[in-house]
Amino acid sequence: MFQFYFILKNIFFIFVFIFIQSNYIFADKLLVNCGGDFNTFLRNIGEVAINQGIDKNDVFLVLKKTQRSKKVLSFDRKQSTFRLSFTDFSKKAINSYRLKNGKKNIEKYRDLFLVAKSKYGIPPEVITAFWAMETDFGAVQGNFHTISALATLAHDCRRPEMFQQEYIAAIHLFSKGVIDLKTTGAWAGEVGQVQMLPSDILRFGSDGNKDGIIDLKKSPEDSIFTAAALISELGWKPNQPWIEEVIINDINFPWQEAGFGRNRTVSSWKKLGIISRNKKFMASDDTMATLLLPQGLKGPKFLAYPNYNIYLKWNDSFIYTVTAAHLASRLGGQKKFLSSKPEKILSVEEMLKLQKILQSMGYDVGKVDGILGRKTRQSVRSIQMKLGFPADSWPTADLFNTLN
């Protein structure tokens, strides 16, 4: 009898595990049609939520309080922050307030950080850098109505697959008492001091202060432990570096070797003439690394190690991730990147024109939006190589004038 009960119990847990995982395996699946009448959309996605086992009354309460937000759509279309250059963005992001209070918080929650590092292997400065970048340690969490923001983006046809899943995850969180009908956060639906989407909170939400409640808006302890769990799941390698500043003195350096997809071992970078600013590289000679030139060959230079990929999984903006990684290094005792005089970033109008020119020449620049994204950088590198410019993926005024 006991053996039969044990088998049934294990079958039950396996079923539950498969059910939970299926919500994430098919995260790119469109659950209901996007666009059209907003109220019809809400009724349809509400039925999906009920079919997933969420209490019908909880679903109706959320639907009743959900509204379409034109302001959210406006923010989704702009995202002007990523039109800044690396030096401009990092100057704003890595300021004295964040450095001073980041170190204070690492000391204040020292014991908790030690537990988190012991369990997940995540250094305190890495979590604290995200905490600073996202909300200034909880001070600026956003005032957008969370369920309305998520429903608006789920209804919109730009990224409906992702946000339909997130809207239903938010209904799950409401049903569990983790958020309420008045919860506010970022325009894209992130919630709490480390700005996490509902599906991540549902999976990794942790009670860091052991009060029986998961509260990522008010509890630094819950936020720290939840962030640690998420970063660990993303693939963080304990006791390994993530980024370090390097020096390149050789004017004939093969700049075309920089950038994603062209990683090589540290020993190989050494042979090309790269020098660690710390005199000694943080990683072993056989560690794979990528040379990053966020503002071209005249700007700061970094070697990024495998752990840097976790930053890209957190936020796929190149400028954001290099800044967040460098802020973590600064909180860990590293110096500010060396002063330099990099080429200025093109204006939005010039960048738009550059993208249109490259597109007309057959290059894939992605969306023509005036943002120097990954595909535009790759296209710039290709045209630089073709025209004999140093191929550092940074569109200079000279390159623009030549193409124009």
XYZ file of C-alpha atoms in Angstrom:
404
model
C 0.000 0.000 0.000
C 2.788 2.401 0.926
C 4.632 1.568 -2.315
C 1.477 2.262 -4.370
C 1.023 5.640 -2.610
C 4.669 6.499 -3.296
C 4.274 5.759 -7.037
C 1.094 7.867 -7.272
C 2.790 10.734 -5.439
C 5.728 10.703 -7.846
C 3.438 10.601 -10.879
C 1.590 13.626 -9.503
C 4.781 15.656 -9.037
C 6.024 14.715 -12.515
C 2.711 15.900 -13.990
C 2.883 19.194 -12.115
C 6.496 19.724 -13.225
C 5.609 19.099 -16.890
C 2.591 21.430 -16.641
C 4.674 24.257 -15.183
C 7.500 23.828 -17.679
C 5.086 23.794 -20.611
C 4.179 27.400 -19.856
C 7.771 28.340 -20.696
C 8.570 25.886 -23.477
C 5.779 27.432 -25.544
C 6.404 31.009 -24.419
C 6.608 32.145 -28.056
C 3.169 30.793 -28.899
C 0.328 33.189 -29.707
C -2.491 32.317 -27.309
C -5.241 34.450 -28.857
C -5.444 36.763 -31.847
C -3.806 40.154 -31.310
C -5.385 43.460 -32.358
C -9.081 44.046 -32.925
C -11.553 45.016 -30.219
C -9.772 45.251 -26.868
C -12.696 43.930 -24.789
C -13.046 40.915 -27.069
C -9.332 40.293 -26.681
C -9.658 40.404 -22.880
C -12.540 37.912 -22.893
C -10.555 35.529 -25.091
C -7.357 35.667 -23.051
C -9.407 35.409 -19.868
C -10.741 32.071 -21.108
C -7.159 30.897 -21.661
C -6.268 31.876 -18.095
C -9.270 29.972 -16.704
C -8.363 26.924 -18.791
C -4.886 27.053 -17.207
C -6.518 26.505 -13.831
C -6.628 30.050 -12.446
C -9.697 30.761 -10.282
C -12.485 32.185 -12.432
C -13.317 34.966 -9.965
C -9.663 36.072 -9.845
C -9.543 36.204 -13.634
C -12.726 38.307 -13.806
C -11.375 40.740 -11.190
C -8.189 41.287 -13.194
C -10.069 41.695 -16.487
C -12.383 44.246 -14.888
C -9.437 46.422 -13.817
C -7.515 46.114 -17.102
C -7.461 49.040 -19.508
C -5.666 49.760 -22.772
C -2.896 52.348 -22.357
C -1.861 54.628 -25.231
C 0.994 55.877 -23.053
C 2.478 52.365 -22.855
C 2.365 52.055 -26.646
C 4.066 55.423 -26.967
C 6.921 54.310 -24.690
C 7.201 51.016 -26.567
C 7.721 52.865 -29.854
C 10.270 55.387 -28.533
C 12.875 53.744 -26.269
C 15.097 56.773 -26.936
C 17.582 55.822 -24.189
C 19.296 53.400 -26.544
C 20.058 56.188 -29.024
C 22.746 57.454 -26.637
C 26.400 56.566 -27.087
C 28.086 54.277 -24.564
C 30.030 57.092 -22.880
C 26.900 59.277 -22.608
C 24.728 56.444 -21.309
C 27.317 55.129 -18.847
C 27.984 58.633 -17.513
C 24.310 58.858 -16.535
C 24.038 55.264 -15.302
C 27.282 54.948 -13.321
C 26.998 57.970 -11.072
C 28.232 58.788 -7.571
C 24.798 58.052 -6.041
C 24.752 54.493 -7.370
C 28.373 53.800 -6.513
C 28.070 55.171 -2.973
C 24.719 53.578 -2.146
C 25.570 50.360 -3.952
C 28.544 49.800 -1.659
C 26.428 50.762 1.363
C 23.763 48.217 0.424
C 26.333 45.482 -0.128
C 27.533 46.088 3.427
C 24.012 46.534 4.858
C 22.795 43.199 3.472
C 26.158 41.510 3.762
C 24.875 38.346 5.472
C 22.087 37.867 2.944
C 24.486 38.387 0.035
C 26.784 35.752 1.531
C 23.916 33.265 1.701
C 22.891 34.091 -1.879
C 26.467 33.672 -3.093
C 26.843 30.388 -1.236
C 23.597 29.024 -2.725
C 23.745 30.478 -6.240
C 27.345 31.629 -6.782
C 26.355 35.204 -7.717
C 28.685 37.997 -6.452
C 26.961 40.793 -4.468
C 28.181 43.484 -6.880
C 26.501 41.776 -9.842
C 23.077 41.729 -8.157
C 23.594 45.243 -6.782
C 24.460 46.641 -10.219
C 21.157 45.370 -11.632
C 19.362 46.717 -8.538
C 20.914 50.139 -9.183
C 20.378 50.168 -12.947
C 16.753 49.108 -12.743
C 15.308 51.219 -9.920
C 18.043 53.053 -7.991
C 17.660 50.491 -5.186
C 13.857 50.600 -5.222
C 13.457 54.389 -5.365
C 12.144 54.555 -8.954
C 9.991 51.527 -9.770
C 7.617 53.091 -12.296
C 4.004 54.178 -11.996
C 2.416 52.281 -14.872
C -0.543 50.080 -13.945
C 1.064 46.662 -14.381
C -1.843 44.517 -15.570
C -2.985 47.236 -17.989
C 0.536 47.683 -19.368
C 0.909 43.949 -19.978
C -2.538 43.600 -21.534
C -1.877 46.567 -23.830
C 1.340 44.991 -25.127
C -0.338 41.562 -25.317
C -3.105 43.043 -27.464
C -0.671 45.017 -29.648
C 0.689 43.009 -32.601
C 4.373 43.953 -32.254
C 5.334 41.377 -29.571
C 2.059 39.654 -28.598
C 3.450 36.137 -28.048
C 5.694 37.260 -25.202
C 3.261 39.625 -23.511
C 0.225 37.355 -23.698
C 2.189 34.859 -21.622
C 3.262 37.636 -19.243
C -0.306 38.921 -18.803
C -1.515 35.456 -17.826
C 1.499 35.077 -15.510
C 0.432 38.352 -13.864
C -3.057 36.908 -13.304
C -1.373 33.894 -11.666
C 0.574 36.258 -9.379
C -2.609 38.082 -8.423
C -4.341 34.789 -7.641
C -1.374 33.829 -5.429
C -1.413 37.194 -3.639
C 2.016 38.294 -4.902
C 0.625 41.389 -6.674
C -2.687 43.193 -6.326
C -5.024 45.000 -8.695
C -3.285 48.335 -8.054
C 0.307 47.144 -8.543
C 2.431 49.512 -10.600
C 5.808 49.170 -12.283
C 7.656 49.808 -15.539
C 5.866 50.551 -18.814
C 6.725 47.064 -20.154
C 5.186 45.282 -17.164
C 8.280 44.645 -15.030
C 7.635 44.762 -11.302
C 9.709 45.397 -8.197
C 13.114 46.651 -7.152
C 14.942 44.583 -9.769
C 12.186 44.987 -12.387
C 11.236 41.425 -13.243
C 8.512 40.194 -15.559
C 5.628 38.174 -14.031
C 6.749 34.831 -15.512
C 10.171 35.213 -13.860
C 8.599 36.193 -10.542
C 6.323 33.160 -10.809
C 9.352 30.877 -11.262
C 12.009 32.517 -9.105
C 10.171 34.679 -6.565
C 11.884 34.102 -3.194
C 11.074 35.056 0.383
C 14.466 36.485 1.323
C 13.424 37.963 4.683
C 11.444 34.851 5.730
C 8.229 36.740 6.538
C 6.051 34.349 4.554
C 5.423 36.887 1.764
C 7.124 37.469 -1.587
C 7.171 41.250 -1.992
C 9.563 42.481 -4.668
C 8.344 46.058 -4.403
C 9.021 46.698 -0.711
C 11.481 44.022 0.349
C 15.167 44.396 -0.628
C 15.789 40.936 0.831
C 13.181 39.292 -1.425
C 14.535 41.236 -4.401
C 18.145 40.200 -3.777
C 17.341 36.514 -3.407
C 14.955 36.468 -6.377
C 17.533 38.173 -8.603
C 20.178 35.670 -7.500
C 17.910 32.745 -8.390
C 17.158 34.183 -11.838
C 20.791 35.032 -12.660
C 21.830 31.528 -11.615
C 19.178 29.964 -13.849
C 20.383 32.081 -16.778
C 23.700 30.211 -16.567
C 26.059 32.196 -14.363
C 29.393 30.435 -13.761
C 30.485 30.932 -10.113
C 33.934 32.358 -9.384
C 34.414 33.487 -12.980
C 34.839 37.072 -14.276
C 32.349 38.771 -16.570
C 34.174 41.744 -18.120
C 37.410 43.702 -17.812
C 38.895 46.778 -19.445
C 41.799 46.260 -21.825
C 44.350 48.440 -23.614
C 45.298 48.280 -27.298
C 48.290 50.377 -28.329
C 48.876 48.918 -31.793
C 47.407 51.239 -34.449
C 47.476 48.326 -36.893
C 45.369 46.094 -34.666
C 42.878 43.958 -36.673
C 39.749 45.782 -35.456
C 37.532 43.521 -37.561
C 38.171 40.777 -34.980
C 36.117 42.676 -32.373
C 32.438 42.011 -31.787
C 30.035 39.140 -31.178
C 30.665 35.878 -32.959
C 34.420 36.446 -33.123
C 35.504 35.230 -29.699
C 38.885 33.599 -29.121
C 41.009 32.537 -26.160
C 42.664 35.026 -23.860
C 46.075 33.758 -24.975
C 45.109 34.466 -28.576
C 44.086 38.034 -27.708
C 47.408 38.479 -25.943
C 49.270 37.482 -29.115
C 47.346 40.182 -30.986
C 48.677 42.758 -28.547
C 45.828 43.210 -26.059
C 46.922 44.221 -22.565
C 44.833 43.960 -19.398
C 44.453 47.259 -17.608
C 44.953 45.286 -14.390
C 48.332 44.053 -15.757
C 47.085 40.505 -15.206
C 44.035 39.094 -16.958
C 41.144 38.009 -14.747
C 40.599 34.805 -16.726
C 42.895 31.919 -17.614
C 44.625 31.760 -21.000
C 42.218 29.127 -22.354
C 39.070 31.121 -21.473
C 37.062 32.261 -24.483
C 36.538 36.025 -24.666
C 35.008 38.627 -26.981
C 36.526 42.046 -27.636
C 33.889 44.759 -27.185
C 34.267 48.246 -28.644
C 31.032 49.959 -27.548
C 32.113 53.278 -29.083
C 34.627 52.269 -31.687
C 38.397 51.989 -31.665
C 38.865 55.409 -30.047
C 36.552 54.583 -27.127
C 36.790 52.234 -24.111
C 37.693 48.618 -24.828
C 36.635 45.517 -22.906
C 37.135 41.775 -22.964
C 33.859 40.021 -22.224
C 33.890 36.505 -20.771
C 31.135 33.818 -20.842
C 29.353 35.334 -17.805
C 28.749 38.498 -19.832
C 26.167 36.521 -21.811
C 23.954 36.514 -18.721
C 23.747 40.312 -18.946
C 22.494 39.964 -22.527
C 19.846 37.494 -21.363
C 18.715 40.022 -18.745
C 18.575 42.893 -21.266
C 19.599 42.467 -24.899
C 20.764 46.085 -25.309
C 24.517 46.192 -25.978
C 24.971 49.604 -24.341
C 22.936 48.645 -21.250
C 24.799 45.383 -20.713
C 28.315 46.796 -21.046
C 27.323 49.581 -18.648
C 25.744 47.198 -16.112
C 28.759 44.876 -16.281
C 31.191 47.771 -15.799
C 29.103 49.129 -12.899
C 29.351 45.703 -11.220
C 33.121 45.837 -11.716
C 33.247 49.313 -10.178
C 31.239 48.135 -7.161
C 33.742 45.286 -6.874
C 36.675 47.691 -6.678
C 37.707 48.196 -10.310
C 38.558 51.663 -11.662
C 36.477 53.789 -14.023
C 37.249 53.078 -17.677
C 40.085 55.151 -19.107
C 39.352 58.635 -20.419
C 39.313 58.834 -24.185
C 37.987 60.965 -27.009
C 35.784 58.600 -29.009
C 33.944 59.599 -32.153
C 30.534 61.071 -31.323
C 27.424 59.119 -32.171
C 25.524 60.174 -35.284
C 22.319 62.137 -34.775
C 19.017 60.256 -35.019
C 18.422 61.761 -38.465
C 21.895 60.740 -39.651
C 21.512 57.252 -38.210
C 18.165 56.814 -39.959
C 19.706 57.932 -43.238
C 22.697 55.632 -42.745
C 20.389 52.676 -42.132
C 18.389 53.465 -45.281
C 21.590 53.751 -47.361
C 22.930 50.439 -46.038
C 19.555 48.786 -46.567
C 19.460 50.035 -50.185
C 22.891 48.438 -50.670
C 21.534 45.068 -49.555
C 22.674 45.062 -45.927
C 20.380 43.810 -43.154
C 20.208 46.613 -40.586
C 17.132 45.260 -38.860
C 14.466 47.848 -38.173
C 15.185 51.328 -39.562
C 14.716 53.154 -36.254
C 17.727 55.435 -35.765
C 19.193 53.065 -33.146
C 22.664 51.558 -33.538
C 21.563 48.017 -32.831
C 23.382 44.750 -33.386
C 22.405 44.298 -37.043
C 23.284 47.892 -37.912
C 26.691 47.489 -36.233
C 27.352 44.322 -38.229
C 26.370 46.094 -41.447
C 28.645 49.019 -40.601
C 31.522 46.585 -40.039
C 30.912 44.966 -43.421
C 30.881 48.270 -45.315
C 33.958 49.475 -43.399
C 35.871 46.391 -44.544
C 34.680 46.882 -48.106
C 35.717 50.566 -48.214
C 38.990 50.160 -46.323
C 37.943 51.850 -43.064
C 39.049 50.389 -39.695
C 36.318 47.812 -39.129
C 35.304 48.660 -35.551
C 31.513 48.637 -36.228
C 31.248 52.310 -35.205
C 29.722 54.627 -37.846
C 31.933 57.720 -37.905
C 31.127 61.034 -39.532
C 33.713 60.210 -42.218
C 32.001 56.936 -43.057
C 28.582 58.618 -43.127
C 29.820 61.404 -45.416
C 31.461 58.878 -47.727
C 28.266 56.868 -48.072
C 26.083 59.953 -48.280
